[in-house]
mmCIF file of C-alpha atoms and ligand atoms in Angstrom:
data_model
loop_
_atom_site.group_PDB
_atom_site.id
_atom_site.type_symbol
_atom_site.label_atom_id
_atom_site.label_comp_id
_atom_site.label_asym_id
_atom_site.label_seq_id
_atom_site.Cartn_x
_atom_site.Cartn_y
_atom_site.Cartn_z
ATOM 1 C CA MET W 1 -0.396 26.444 -27.684
ATOM 2 C CA LEU W 2 -3.773 25.163 -27.810
ATOM 3 C CA TYR W 3 -3.127 23.713 -24.175
ATOM 4 C CA ASP W 4 -6.466 21.465 -24.378
ATOM 5 C CA ASN W 5 -5.480 20.475 -27.608
ATOM 6 C CA PHE W 6 -2.415 18.896 -26.135
ATOM 7 C CA PHE W 7 -3.837 17.454 -22.880
ATOM 8 C CA LYS W 8 -6.524 15.677 -25.207
ATOM 9 C CA LYS W 9 -3.789 13.958 -27.606
ATOM 10 C CA GLU W 10 -1.712 12.749 -24.578
ATOM 11 C CA LEU W 11 -5.309 11.457 -23.396
ATOM 12 C CA ASP W 12 -5.736 10.029 -26.685
ATOM 13 C CA VAL W 13 -2.570 7.995 -26.577
ATOM 14 C CA LEU W 14 -3.585 6.731 -23.151
ATOM 15 C CA LYS W 15 -7.034 5.754 -24.671
ATOM 16 C CA SER W 16 -5.515 3.866 -27.498
ATOM 17 C CA GLU W 17 -3.153 1.910 -25.363
ATOM 18 C CA GLY W 18 -6.250 0.972 -23.181
ATOM 19 C CA ARG W 19 -4.464 3.003 -20.391
ATOM 20 C CA TYR W 20 -7.119 5.672 -19.992
ATOM 21 C CA ARG W 21 -8.140 5.329 -15.952
ATOM 22 C CA VAL W 22 -12.014 4.982 -15.608
ATOM 23 C CA PHE W 23 -13.265 5.496 -11.942
ATOM 24 C CA ALA W 24 -15.817 3.128 -10.884
ATOM 25 C CA ASP W 25 -18.524 5.583 -9.252
ATOM 26 C CA LEU W 26 -19.111 3.258 -5.926
ATOM 27 C CA GLU W 27 -21.184 3.933 -2.858
ATOM 28 C CA ARG W 28 -19.430 1.794 -0.334
ATOM 29 C CA HIS W 29 -22.118 0.312 2.593
ATOM 30 C CA ALA W 30 -20.901 0.434 6.006
ATOM 31 C CA ASP W 31 -23.724 -1.748 7.275
ATOM 32 C CA ARG W 32 -23.133 -4.512 3.993
ATOM 33 C CA PRO W 33 -19.346 -4.911 3.575
ATOM 34 C CA PRO W 34 -18.158 -5.750 0.611
ATOM 35 C CA ILE W 35 -21.450 -4.667 -1.389
ATOM 36 C CA ALA W 36 -21.296 -1.323 -2.967
ATOM 37 C CA THR W 37 -24.049 0.497 -5.347
ATOM 38 C CA TRP W 38 -22.179 1.560 -8.530
ATOM 39 C CA HIS W 39 -23.552 4.421 -10.278
ATOM 40 C CA SER W 40 -23.151 3.004 -13.386
ATOM 41 C CA PRO W 41 -24.185 4.863 -17.037
ATOM 42 C CA ASP W 42 -27.302 2.522 -16.844
ATOM 43 C CA GLY W 43 -28.661 3.055 -12.925
ATOM 44 C CA ASN W 44 -27.598 2.011 -9.542
ATOM 45 C CA LYS W 45 -26.696 -1.100 -9.571
ATOM 46 C CA PRO W 46 -24.999 -3.129 -6.576
ATOM 47 C CA VAL W 47 -21.763 -5.152 -6.780
ATOM 48 C CA VAL W 48 -19.281 -6.997 -4.722
ATOM 49 C CA VAL W 49 -15.616 -5.150 -4.036
ATOM 50 C CA TRP W 50 -12.838 -7.370 -4.887
ATOM 51 C CA CYS W 51 -9.840 -4.757 -4.721
ATOM 52 C CA SER W 52 -10.456 -2.743 -1.821
ATOM 53 C CA ASN W 53 -7.406 -2.018 0.396
ATOM 54 C CA ASP W 54 -9.562 -1.670 3.602
ATOM 55 C CA TYR W 55 -8.169 -5.113 4.265
ATOM 56 C CA MET W 56 -9.706 -6.054 7.429
ATOM 57 C CA GLY W 57 -12.945 -3.821 6.925
ATOM 58 C CA MET W 58 -11.927 -1.332 9.685
ATOM 59 C CA SER W 59 -13.332 1.814 7.708
ATOM 60 C CA HIS W 60 -17.211 0.212 8.785
ATOM 61 C CA HIS W 61 -16.109 -0.972 12.074
ATOM 62 C CA PRO W 62 -19.228 0.638 14.721
ATOM 63 C CA GLU W 63 -15.850 1.577 17.172
ATOM 64 C CA VAL W 64 -13.900 3.150 14.818
ATOM 65 C CA ILE W 65 -16.682 5.147 12.902
ATOM 66 C CA GLN W 66 -17.854 6.225 16.638
ATOM 67 C CA ALA W 67 -14.401 7.628 17.665
ATOM 68 C CA ALA W 68 -14.239 9.487 14.623
ATOM 69 C CA THR W 69 -17.924 11.073 14.976
ATOM 70 C CA GLN W 70 -17.092 11.692 18.870
ATOM 71 C CA ALA W 71 -13.930 13.465 18.036
ATOM 72 C CA ALA W 72 -16.001 15.437 15.235
ATOM 73 C CA SER W 73 -18.346 16.857 17.629
ATOM 74 C CA ASN W 74 -15.843 17.282 20.261
ATOM 75 C CA TYR W 75 -12.964 19.180 18.057
ATOM 76 C CA GLY W 76 -14.545 20.024 14.757
ATOM 77 C CA VAL W 77 -13.721 18.334 11.414
ATOM 78 C CA GLY W 78 -10.154 20.186 10.935
ATOM 79 C CA SER W 79 -7.196 20.623 12.936
ATOM 80 C CA GLY W 80 -7.013 24.265 12.221
ATOM 81 C CA GLY W 81 -3.369 24.489 10.791
ATOM 82 C CA THR W 82 -0.169 23.155 10.445
ATOM 83 C CA ARG W 83 1.270 21.181 13.202
ATOM 84 C CA ASN W 84 3.978 24.295 13.538
ATOM 85 C CA ILE W 85 1.051 26.673 13.755
ATOM 86 C CA SER W 86 -2.075 25.961 16.340
ATOM 87 C CA GLY W 87 -2.681 22.054 14.396
ATOM 88 C CA THR W 88 -1.397 19.984 16.789
ATOM 89 C CA ALA W 89 -3.823 18.299 18.557
ATOM 90 C CA HIS W 90 -3.545 15.947 21.507
ATOM 91 C CA LEU W 91 -4.808 12.967 19.417
ATOM 92 C CA HIS W 92 -1.854 13.649 17.426
ATOM 93 C CA VAL W 93 0.362 13.126 20.282
ATOM 94 C CA GLU W 94 -1.646 10.396 21.391
ATOM 95 C CA LEU W 95 -1.400 8.648 17.827
ATOM 96 C CA GLU W 96 2.213 9.213 17.604
ATOM 97 C CA ARG W 97 2.827 7.487 20.807
ATOM 98 C CA THR W 98 0.431 4.736 19.878
ATOM 99 C CA ILE W 99 2.336 3.815 16.813
ATOM 100 C CA ALA W 100 5.635 4.072 18.601
ATOM 101 C CA ASN W 101 4.706 1.582 20.923
ATOM 102 C CA LEU W 102 3.064 -0.498 18.085
ATOM 103 C CA HIS W 103 6.636 -1.043 16.911
ATOM 104 C CA GLU W 104 8.643 -0.576 19.825
ATOM 105 C CA LYS W 105 10.611 2.461 18.554
ATOM 106 C CA GLU W 106 11.162 5.441 20.500
ATOM 107 C CA ALA W 107 9.163 8.237 19.043
ATOM 108 C CA GLY W 108 6.597 8.169 15.795
ATOM 109 C CA LEU W 109 5.465 10.878 13.675
ATOM 110 C CA VAL W 110 2.258 11.421 11.576
ATOM 111 C CA PHE W 111 1.897 12.670 8.217
ATOM 112 C CA THR W 112 -1.368 13.099 6.095
ATOM 113 C CA SER W 113 -0.652 10.290 4.391
ATOM 114 C CA GLY W 114 1.421 7.285 3.545
ATOM 115 C CA TYR W 115 2.774 8.756 0.158
ATOM 116 C CA VAL W 116 3.801 12.145 1.909
ATOM 117 C CA ALA W 117 5.402 10.114 5.163
ATOM 118 C CA ASN W 118 7.899 8.152 2.446
ATOM 119 C CA GLU W 119 8.363 10.885 -0.049
ATOM 120 C CA ALA W 120 9.315 13.415 2.952
ATOM 121 C CA THR W 121 11.280 11.127 5.187
ATOM 122 C CA LEU W 122 13.164 9.587 2.031
ATOM 123 C CA CYS W 123 13.937 13.040 0.642
ATOM 124 C CA THR W 124 14.756 14.828 3.822
ATOM 125 C CA LEU W 125 17.313 11.675 5.067
ATOM 126 C CA ALA W 126 18.874 11.416 1.696
ATOM 127 C CA HIS W 127 19.608 15.198 1.362
ATOM 128 C CA GLY W 128 20.478 16.064 4.536
ATOM 129 C CA LEU W 129 23.166 13.155 5.728
ATOM 130 C CA PRO W 130 26.159 14.024 3.963
ATOM 131 C CA ASP W 131 27.320 12.473 0.454
ATOM 132 C CA CYS W 132 24.486 9.691 1.305
ATOM 133 C CA VAL W 133 23.793 7.055 -1.843
ATOM 134 C CA ALA W 134 20.568 5.332 -1.699
ATOM 135 C CA PHE W 135 19.884 1.581 -2.436
ATOM 136 C CA CYS W 136 16.338 0.497 -3.480
ATOM 137 C CA ASP W 137 14.311 -2.299 -4.482
ATOM 138 C CA GLU W 138 13.305 -1.745 -8.279
ATOM 139 C CA LYS W 139 9.804 -2.612 -6.976
ATOM 140 C CA ILE W 140 9.233 -0.141 -4.224
ATOM 141 C CA HIS W 141 6.398 2.401 -3.930
ATOM 142 C CA ALA W 142 6.138 5.634 -6.413
ATOM 143 C CA SER W 143 6.450 7.719 -3.159
ATOM 144 C CA MET W 144 9.521 6.159 -2.552
ATOM 145 C CA ILE W 145 11.343 6.867 -5.790
ATOM 146 C CA HIS W 146 9.704 10.433 -5.935
ATOM 147 C CA GLY W 147 11.429 11.053 -2.340
ATOM 148 C CA ILE W 148 14.591 9.781 -2.941
ATOM 149 C CA ARG W 149 14.737 11.402 -6.456
ATOM 150 C CA HIS W 150 13.876 14.780 -5.152
ATOM 151 C CA SER W 151 16.899 14.610 -2.902
ATOM 152 C CA ARG W 152 19.138 14.216 -5.599
ATOM 153 C CA VAL W 153 21.762 11.584 -3.829
ATOM 154 C CA PRO W 154 23.334 8.969 -6.291
ATOM 155 C CA ARG W 155 21.226 5.955 -6.111
ATOM 156 C CA HIS W 156 21.369 2.498 -6.916
ATOM 157 C CA ILE W 157 18.259 0.065 -8.039
ATOM 158 C CA PHE W 158 18.767 -3.268 -7.213
ATOM 159 C CA SER W 159 16.347 -6.178 -8.810
ATOM 160 C CA HIS W 160 13.363 -7.318 -6.951
ATOM 161 C CA ASN W 161 14.928 -9.113 -3.788
ATOM 162 C CA ASN W 162 18.386 -9.531 -5.115
ATOM 163 C CA LEU W 163 20.493 -9.473 -2.429
ATOM 164 C CA ASP W 164 23.575 -10.124 -4.460
ATOM 165 C CA GLU W 165 23.084 -7.135 -6.664
ATOM 166 C CA LEU W 166 22.217 -5.119 -3.173
ATOM 167 C CA ARG W 167 25.580 -6.493 -1.831
ATOM 168 C CA GLN W 168 27.666 -5.713 -5.237
ATOM 169 C CA GLN W 169 26.486 -1.985 -4.986
ATOM 170 C CA LEU W 170 26.807 -1.665 -1.421
ATOM 171 C CA ALA W 171 30.637 -2.554 -1.585
ATOM 172 C CA LYS W 172 31.079 0.010 -4.078
ATOM 173 C CA TYR W 173 31.186 2.642 -1.014
ATOM 174 C CA ASP W 174 33.460 3.017 1.788
ATOM 175 C CA LYS W 175 32.176 1.730 4.990
ATOM 176 C CA LYS W 176 31.812 5.238 6.680
ATOM 177 C CA GLN W 177 30.059 6.939 3.805
ATOM 178 C CA PRO W 178 26.055 7.138 4.426
ATOM 179 C CA LYS W 179 23.889 5.124 3.183
ATOM 180 C CA LEU W 180 20.029 4.045 2.820
ATOM 181 C CA ILE W 181 18.337 1.006 1.844
ATOM 182 C CA ALA W 182 14.463 1.573 1.188
ATOM 183 C CA PHE W 183 12.374 -1.171 0.912
ATOM 184 C CA VAL W 184 8.784 -2.750 1.649
ATOM 185 C CA SER W 185 7.674 -5.673 3.473
ATOM 186 C CA VAL W 186 5.044 -6.914 1.366
ATOM 187 C CA TYR W 187 4.906 -5.745 -1.959
ATOM 188 C CA SER W 188 1.406 -4.321 -2.881
ATOM 189 C CA MET W 189 1.515 -5.620 -6.637
ATOM 190 C CA GLU W 190 3.621 -8.912 -6.533
ATOM 191 C CA GLY W 191 2.057 -10.096 -3.389
ATOM 192 C CA ASP W 192 5.487 -11.245 -2.014
ATOM 193 C CA PHE W 193 7.662 -10.519 0.583
ATOM 194 C CA ALA W 194 11.182 -9.040 1.156
ATOM 195 C CA PRO W 195 14.001 -10.855 2.592
ATOM 196 C CA ILE W 196 13.991 -8.522 5.611
ATOM 197 C CA GLU W 197 16.587 -10.615 7.853
ATOM 198 C CA GLU W 198 19.173 -10.302 4.910
ATOM 199 C CA ILE W 199 18.216 -6.866 4.169
ATOM 200 C CA CYS W 200 19.294 -6.072 7.875
ATOM 201 C CA ASP W 201 22.666 -8.438 7.996
ATOM 202 C CA LEU W 202 23.641 -6.341 4.775
ATOM 203 C CA ALA W 203 22.597 -3.077 6.255
ATOM 204 C CA GLU W 204 25.062 -4.006 9.620
ATOM 205 C CA GLU W 205 27.518 -5.161 7.328
ATOM 206 C CA TYR W 206 27.883 -1.879 5.300
ATOM 207 C CA ASN W 207 26.703 0.469 7.585
ATOM 208 C CA ALA W 208 23.434 1.406 5.975
ATOM 209 C CA LEU W 209 20.396 3.038 7.353
ATOM 210 C CA THR W 210 17.488 0.681 6.790
ATOM 211 C CA TYR W 211 13.835 2.166 5.757
ATOM 212 C CA LEU W 212 10.904 -0.040 5.413
ATOM 213 C CA ASP W 213 7.741 0.327 4.288
ATOM 214 C CA GLU W 214 4.998 -1.676 5.763
ATOM 215 C CA VAL W 215 1.765 0.322 4.871
ATOM 216 C CA HIS W 216 0.372 -3.455 3.255
ATOM 217 C CA ALA W 217 1.298 -5.400 6.406
ATOM 218 C CA VAL W 218 0.337 -3.062 9.727
ATOM 219 C CA GLY W 219 -2.805 -4.490 11.154
ATOM 220 C CA ILE W 220 -2.486 -8.164 9.455
ATOM 221 C CA TYR W 221 1.204 -9.459 10.082
ATOM 222 C CA GLY W 222 2.867 -9.625 13.532
ATOM 223 C CA LYS W 223 2.352 -9.567 17.004
ATOM 224 C CA ASP W 224 -0.890 -7.046 17.052
ATOM 225 C CA GLY W 225 -1.087 -6.428 13.957
ATOM 226 C CA ALA W 226 2.848 -4.825 14.433
ATOM 227 C CA GLY W 227 4.019 -5.885 10.891
ATOM 228 C CA LEU W 228 6.343 -8.531 8.735
ATOM 229 C CA ALA W 229 9.364 -7.266 10.633
ATOM 230 C CA ASN W 230 7.676 -7.798 13.817
ATOM 231 C CA SER W 231 6.367 -11.040 12.598
ATOM 232 C CA LEU W 232 9.983 -12.096 11.565
ATOM 233 C CA SER W 233 11.775 -10.544 15.045
ATOM 234 C CA GLN W 234 13.560 -7.764 12.988
ATOM 235 C CA GLN W 235 11.459 -4.654 13.856
ATOM 236 C CA HIS W 236 14.544 -3.988 16.148
ATOM 237 C CA ARG W 237 16.649 -3.896 13.689
ATOM 238 C CA ILE W 238 14.991 -1.410 11.212
ATOM 239 C CA ASP W 239 15.751 2.164 11.427
ATOM 240 C CA VAL W 240 12.715 3.655 10.125
ATOM 241 C CA ILE W 241 9.378 1.739 10.049
ATOM 242 C CA GLN W 242 6.984 3.611 7.741
ATOM 243 C CA GLY W 243 3.131 2.711 7.720
ATOM 244 C CA ASN W 244 -0.467 4.324 7.040
ATOM 245 C CA PHE W 245 -3.750 4.231 8.735
ATOM 246 C CA ALA W 246 -5.671 3.871 5.191
ATOM 247 C CA LYS W 247 -4.986 0.185 4.423
ATOM 248 C CA ALA W 248 -5.766 -2.571 7.026
ATOM 249 C CA TYR W 249 -6.565 0.016 9.249
ATOM 250 C CA GLY W 250 -9.535 1.483 6.950
ATOM 251 C CA VAL W 251 -8.633 5.264 7.794
ATOM 252 C CA VAL W 252 -6.198 7.459 6.498
ATOM 253 C CA GLY W 253 -2.775 8.864 7.114
ATOM 254 C CA GLY W 254 0.550 7.840 7.231
ATOM 255 C CA TYR W 255 3.589 7.605 9.423
ATOM 256 C CA ILE W 256 7.167 6.934 10.570
ATOM 257 C CA THR W 257 8.675 5.452 13.619
ATOM 258 C CA GLY W 258 12.301 5.411 14.746
ATOM 259 C CA SER W 259 14.835 6.654 17.172
ATOM 260 C CA LYS W 260 13.932 10.120 18.710
ATOM 261 C CA PRO W 261 16.731 11.666 17.122
ATOM 262 C CA LEU W 262 16.092 10.530 13.727
ATOM 263 C CA ILE W 263 12.534 11.459 14.189
ATOM 264 C CA ASP W 264 12.913 15.017 15.563
ATOM 265 C CA TYR W 265 15.231 15.159 12.635
ATOM 266 C CA VAL W 266 12.212 14.491 10.297
ATOM 267 C CA ARG W 267 10.013 16.319 12.202
ATOM 268 C CA SER W 268 12.254 19.625 12.312
ATOM 269 C CA PHE W 269 13.410 19.621 8.454
ATOM 270 C CA ALA W 270 10.714 17.838 6.148
ATOM 271 C CA SER W 271 8.757 20.071 3.984
ATOM 272 C CA GLY W 272 6.124 17.603 3.563
ATOM 273 C CA PHE W 273 5.765 17.526 7.652
ATOM 274 C CA ILE W 274 5.945 21.016 8.275
ATOM 275 C CA PHE W 275 4.342 23.240 5.620
ATOM 276 C CA THR W 276 0.925 21.477 5.363
ATOM 277 C CA THR W 277 -2.140 20.984 7.541
ATOM 278 C CA SER W 278 -2.323 18.361 10.022
ATOM 279 C CA LEU W 279 -4.862 15.206 9.828
ATOM 280 C CA PRO W 280 -8.266 16.453 11.233
ATOM 281 C CA PRO W 281 -8.021 14.938 15.217
ATOM 282 C CA MET W 282 -11.268 13.077 14.317
ATOM 283 C CA VAL W 283 -9.209 11.134 11.844
ATOM 284 C CA ALA W 284 -6.398 10.444 14.456
ATOM 285 C CA ASN W 285 -9.016 9.233 16.804
ATOM 286 C CA ALA W 286 -10.620 6.678 14.405
ATOM 287 C CA ALA W 287 -6.950 5.447 13.445
ATOM 288 C CA ILE W 288 -6.283 5.258 17.148
ATOM 289 C CA ALA W 289 -9.315 3.463 17.885
ATOM 290 C CA SER W 290 -8.715 1.027 14.916
ATOM 291 C CA ILE W 291 -4.890 0.142 16.071
ATOM 292 C CA LYS W 292 -6.163 -0.833 19.226
ATOM 293 C CA ILE W 293 -8.778 -2.730 17.976
ATOM 294 C CA LEU W 294 -6.302 -5.026 15.649
ATOM 295 C CA GLN W 295 -4.231 -5.231 18.105
ATOM 296 C CA GLU W 296 -6.704 -7.973 19.838
ATOM 297 C CA ALA W 297 -7.957 -8.866 16.290
ATOM 298 C CA ASP W 298 -7.042 -12.549 16.326
ATOM 299 C CA ASP W 299 -10.911 -13.830 15.280
ATOM 300 C CA LEU W 300 -10.572 -11.249 12.316
ATOM 301 C CA ARG W 301 -7.340 -12.173 11.161
ATOM 302 C CA HIS W 302 -8.083 -15.773 10.934
ATOM 303 C CA GLN W 303 -11.332 -14.790 9.210
ATOM 304 C CA LEU W 304 -9.109 -12.968 6.520
ATOM 305 C CA TRP W 305 -6.740 -15.978 6.537
ATOM 306 C CA GLU W 306 -9.544 -18.632 5.886
ATOM 307 C CA ASN W 307 -10.910 -16.439 3.172
ATOM 308 C CA VAL W 308 -7.731 -16.489 1.494
ATOM 309 C CA ASN W 309 -6.588 -19.550 1.669
ATOM 310 C CA LEU W 310 -10.533 -20.336 0.507
ATOM 311 C CA LEU W 311 -9.997 -18.235 -2.581
ATOM 312 C CA LYS W 312 -6.363 -19.451 -3.189
ATOM 313 C CA LYS W 313 -7.421 -23.253 -3.186
ATOM 314 C CA LEU W 314 -10.336 -22.528 -5.494
ATOM 315 C CA LEU W 315 -8.079 -20.598 -8.028
ATOM 316 C CA ALA W 316 -5.440 -23.562 -8.197
ATOM 317 C CA THR W 317 -8.646 -25.866 -9.991
ATOM 318 C CA THR W 318 -8.447 -22.991 -12.734
ATOM 319 C CA GLN W 319 -6.779 -22.089 -15.842
ATOM 320 C CA VAL W 320 -6.638 -19.125 -14.118
ATOM 321 C CA ASN W 321 -2.994 -17.257 -13.978
ATOM 322 C CA TYR W 322 -2.923 -16.386 -10.285
ATOM 323 C CA HIS W 323 -0.009 -15.980 -8.329
ATOM 324 C CA ASP W 324 0.072 -18.186 -5.546
ATOM 325 C CA THR W 325 1.762 -15.366 -2.949
ATOM 326 C CA PRO W 326 2.604 -15.859 0.494
ATOM 327 C CA SER W 327 0.443 -12.769 1.485
ATOM 328 C CA HIS W 328 -3.219 -11.770 1.348
ATOM 329 C CA ILE W 329 -3.071 -10.288 -1.966
ATOM 330 C CA VAL W 330 -3.459 -12.419 -4.728
ATOM 331 C CA PRO W 331 -2.015 -11.184 -8.472
ATOM 332 C CA ILE W 332 -4.212 -12.202 -11.806
ATOM 333 C CA VAL W 333 -1.469 -11.313 -14.461
ATOM 334 C CA VAL W 334 -3.274 -10.819 -17.865
ATOM 335 C CA GLY W 335 -0.056 -9.108 -19.619
ATOM 336 C CA ASP W 336 -2.054 -6.555 -21.546
ATOM 337 C CA ALA W 337 -3.817 -3.361 -20.753
ATOM 338 C CA LYS W 338 -6.497 -3.484 -23.189
ATOM 339 C CA THR W 339 -7.460 -7.285 -22.270
ATOM 340 C CA CYS W 340 -7.322 -6.471 -18.678
ATOM 341 C CA LYS W 341 -9.266 -3.955 -19.093
ATOM 342 C CA ASP W 342 -12.127 -5.491 -21.124
ATOM 343 C CA PHE W 343 -11.854 -8.416 -18.599
ATOM 344 C CA THR W 344 -12.692 -6.589 -15.597
ATOM 345 C CA ASP W 345 -15.307 -4.479 -17.521
ATOM 346 C CA ALA W 346 -16.979 -7.894 -18.372
ATOM 347 C CA LEU W 347 -16.572 -8.627 -14.603
ATOM 348 C CA LEU W 348 -18.463 -5.781 -13.721
ATOM 349 C CA HIS W 349 -20.974 -5.788 -16.296
ATOM 350 C CA ASP W 350 -21.680 -9.351 -16.057
ATOM 351 C CA PHE W 351 -21.128 -10.616 -12.862
ATOM 352 C CA GLY W 352 -21.453 -7.817 -10.531
ATOM 353 C CA ILE W 353 -17.987 -7.953 -9.476
ATOM 354 C CA TYR W 354 -15.674 -5.004 -9.260
ATOM 355 C CA VAL W 355 -12.088 -5.100 -9.640
ATOM 356 C CA GLN W 356 -10.091 -2.569 -10.795
ATOM 357 C CA PRO W 357 -7.504 -3.220 -13.491
ATOM 358 C CA ILE W 358 -3.445 -2.498 -12.799
ATOM 359 C CA ASN W 359 -1.843 -1.085 -15.889
ATOM 360 C CA TYR W 360 1.474 0.373 -16.560
ATOM 361 C CA PRO W 361 3.045 2.309 -14.793
ATOM 362 C CA THR W 362 1.557 0.672 -11.689
ATOM 363 C CA VAL W 363 3.098 -2.377 -13.228
ATOM 364 C CA SER W 364 5.609 -2.776 -16.095
ATOM 365 C CA ARG W 365 3.879 -3.113 -19.387
ATOM 366 C CA GLY W 366 3.135 -6.769 -19.799
ATOM 367 C CA GLN W 367 2.519 -7.155 -16.393
ATOM 368 C CA GLU W 368 -0.693 -6.081 -16.457
ATOM 369 C CA ARG W 369 -3.174 -7.650 -14.011
ATOM 370 C CA LEU W 370 -6.508 -7.694 -11.327
ATOM 371 C CA ARG W 371 -5.066 -7.569 -7.780
ATOM 372 C CA LEU W 372 -7.258 -9.249 -5.656
ATOM 373 C CA THR W 373 -8.022 -8.581 -2.208
ATOM 374 C CA VAL W 374 -10.624 -10.720 -0.345
ATOM 375 C CA THR W 375 -11.549 -9.452 3.259
ATOM 376 C CA PRO W 376 -13.087 -11.484 6.603
ATOM 377 C CA PHE W 377 -16.635 -9.967 5.501
ATOM 378 C CA HIS W 378 -16.398 -11.744 1.806
ATOM 379 C CA THR W 379 -18.495 -14.391 2.431
ATOM 380 C CA LYS W 380 -17.678 -18.376 1.068
ATOM 381 C CA GLU W 381 -20.758 -17.710 -1.344
ATOM 382 C CA MET W 382 -18.958 -14.476 -2.781
ATOM 383 C CA ILE W 383 -15.500 -16.345 -3.027
ATOM 384 C CA HIS W 384 -17.042 -19.757 -4.935
ATOM 385 C CA ASP W 385 -19.095 -17.074 -7.245
ATOM 386 C CA MET W 386 -15.564 -14.570 -7.733
ATOM 387 C CA VAL W 387 -13.701 -17.722 -8.838
ATOM 388 C CA ASN W 388 -16.395 -19.135 -11.222
ATOM 389 C CA ALA W 389 -16.766 -15.718 -12.546
ATOM 390 C CA LEU W 390 -12.850 -15.253 -13.136
ATOM 391 C CA SER W 391 -13.045 -19.223 -14.525
ATOM 392 C CA SER W 392 -15.922 -18.704 -17.250
ATOM 393 C CA LEU W 393 -14.077 -15.350 -18.188
ATOM 394 C CA TRP W 394 -10.557 -16.696 -18.282
ATOM 395 C CA GLY W 395 -11.817 -19.329 -21.060
ATOM 396 C CA LYS W 396 -13.861 -16.806 -23.023
ATOM 397 C CA PHE W 397 -10.938 -14.362 -23.299
ATOM 398 C CA PHE W 398 -8.144 -16.756 -23.893
ATOM 399 C CA MET W 399 -10.162 -18.785 -26.366
ATOM 400 C CA LYS W 400 -11.019 -15.382 -28.022
ATOM 401 C CA MET W 401 -7.416 -14.232 -28.408
ATOM 402 C CA ALA W 402 -6.080 -17.798 -29.708
ATOM 403 C CA GLY W 403 -8.936 -17.232 -32.340
HETATM 404 C C1 PLP L 1 3.813 0.181 -0.607
HETATM 405 C C2 PLP L 1 3.009 1.648 -0.294
HETATM 406 N N1 PLP L 1 3.644 2.870 0.170
HETATM 407 C C3 PLP L 1 2.817 3.936 0.387
HETATM 408 C C4 PLP L 1 1.764 3.982 -0.212
HETATM 409 C C5 PLP L 1 1.036 5.406 -0.375
HETATM 410 O O1 PLP L 1 0.005 5.074 0.704
HETATM 411 P P1 PLP L 1 -1.049 6.244 1.049
HETATM 412 O O2 PLP L 1 -2.428 5.798 0.119
HETATM 413 O O3 PLP L 1 -1.666 6.445 2.812
HETATM 414 O O4 PLP L 1 -1.027 7.681 0.379
HETATM 415 C C6 PLP L 1 1.079 2.738 -0.861
HETATM 416 C C7 PLP L 1 -0.497 3.006 -1.547
HETATM 417 O O5 PLP L 1 -0.882 2.733 -2.211
HETATM 418 C C8 PLP L 1 1.835 1.833 -1.317
HETATM 419 O O6 PLP L 1 1.529 1.138 -1.875
#
């Protein structure tokens, strides 16, 4: 077999469908968020970033940077091993205490990413519980799908947020049979919320464990930024709250929190936890600093919501097909991969605005979109410029398509 020919042919298919991913070569600037320098083929250009998951700008917070640099100079840049073999640092222990306290759970466990936390935990729980059956919202993250798939347990996928379907699926099984419901509080691509309370009601009725991914909610929603379940007074009803340090907390790494026996079980059996080098202590220290800052950052959250509301208010005066979500995430559905790419290219080249196009398989075909994330650091002028750019391009593109 001519291996490279195979790879090229597969990539050509992606290119012909407009789904080939081109990474923007960016240099973000800690002192000028949300401005970045784009290393474009024609030289360096300043751009305004409109699609970062660094929702609260914590990646460049001076105290978070200081926590990372101080821990790096005290302890070095690497952890030295897996948690089992000399890779447990005191800062990991402190970070786990911090997240357990944040979610008012008995214990926490830190992973190298949110992806690994989901994959490893769901696989371990579903595989380990005898005769377990998994129930998943159709829009859960790829890491959750992979974890459940790898567990090889029977799984039911219910339509997005469809409680009737979930109930029908749960009702097929004996109450005593172990069940696991996996869902997300703030759906990243839709920007909508899960009906957390109602899912907890069903879980109680049918005796199921609940696993909630709060990756897009922690730091922003709830008291002290503890997430959406917290804001709805439901967090005590969730068995596993999963989150990460990479979005609102602006660092990297993932975690789960729950009861002591559950966390100890995952710690003891999850391959994705056991057999990989732990997070560098400097990352753990940055995450601790970031969580603590966001626990007391109502002013920053206020600024975020002011910007989100202004963005939505201005979009409402245009023809742009945006979704008026309840969250800080604003999707704009374009509905075709090639147009989506051309649209974001035009934003970048003509207006100096960077938004990555979102295509299949991240969203289903026909649902290709832009996903806007405004931060507390976008100025009012930037928001007005963005809406003017979107509005002018929307007219051009959709007139062009109609013609
Ligand atoms: C809902 C959800 N869960 C988990 C993850 C993975 O988190 P991480 O980027 O920390 O691996 C993501 C990442 O985009 C996500 O959107």
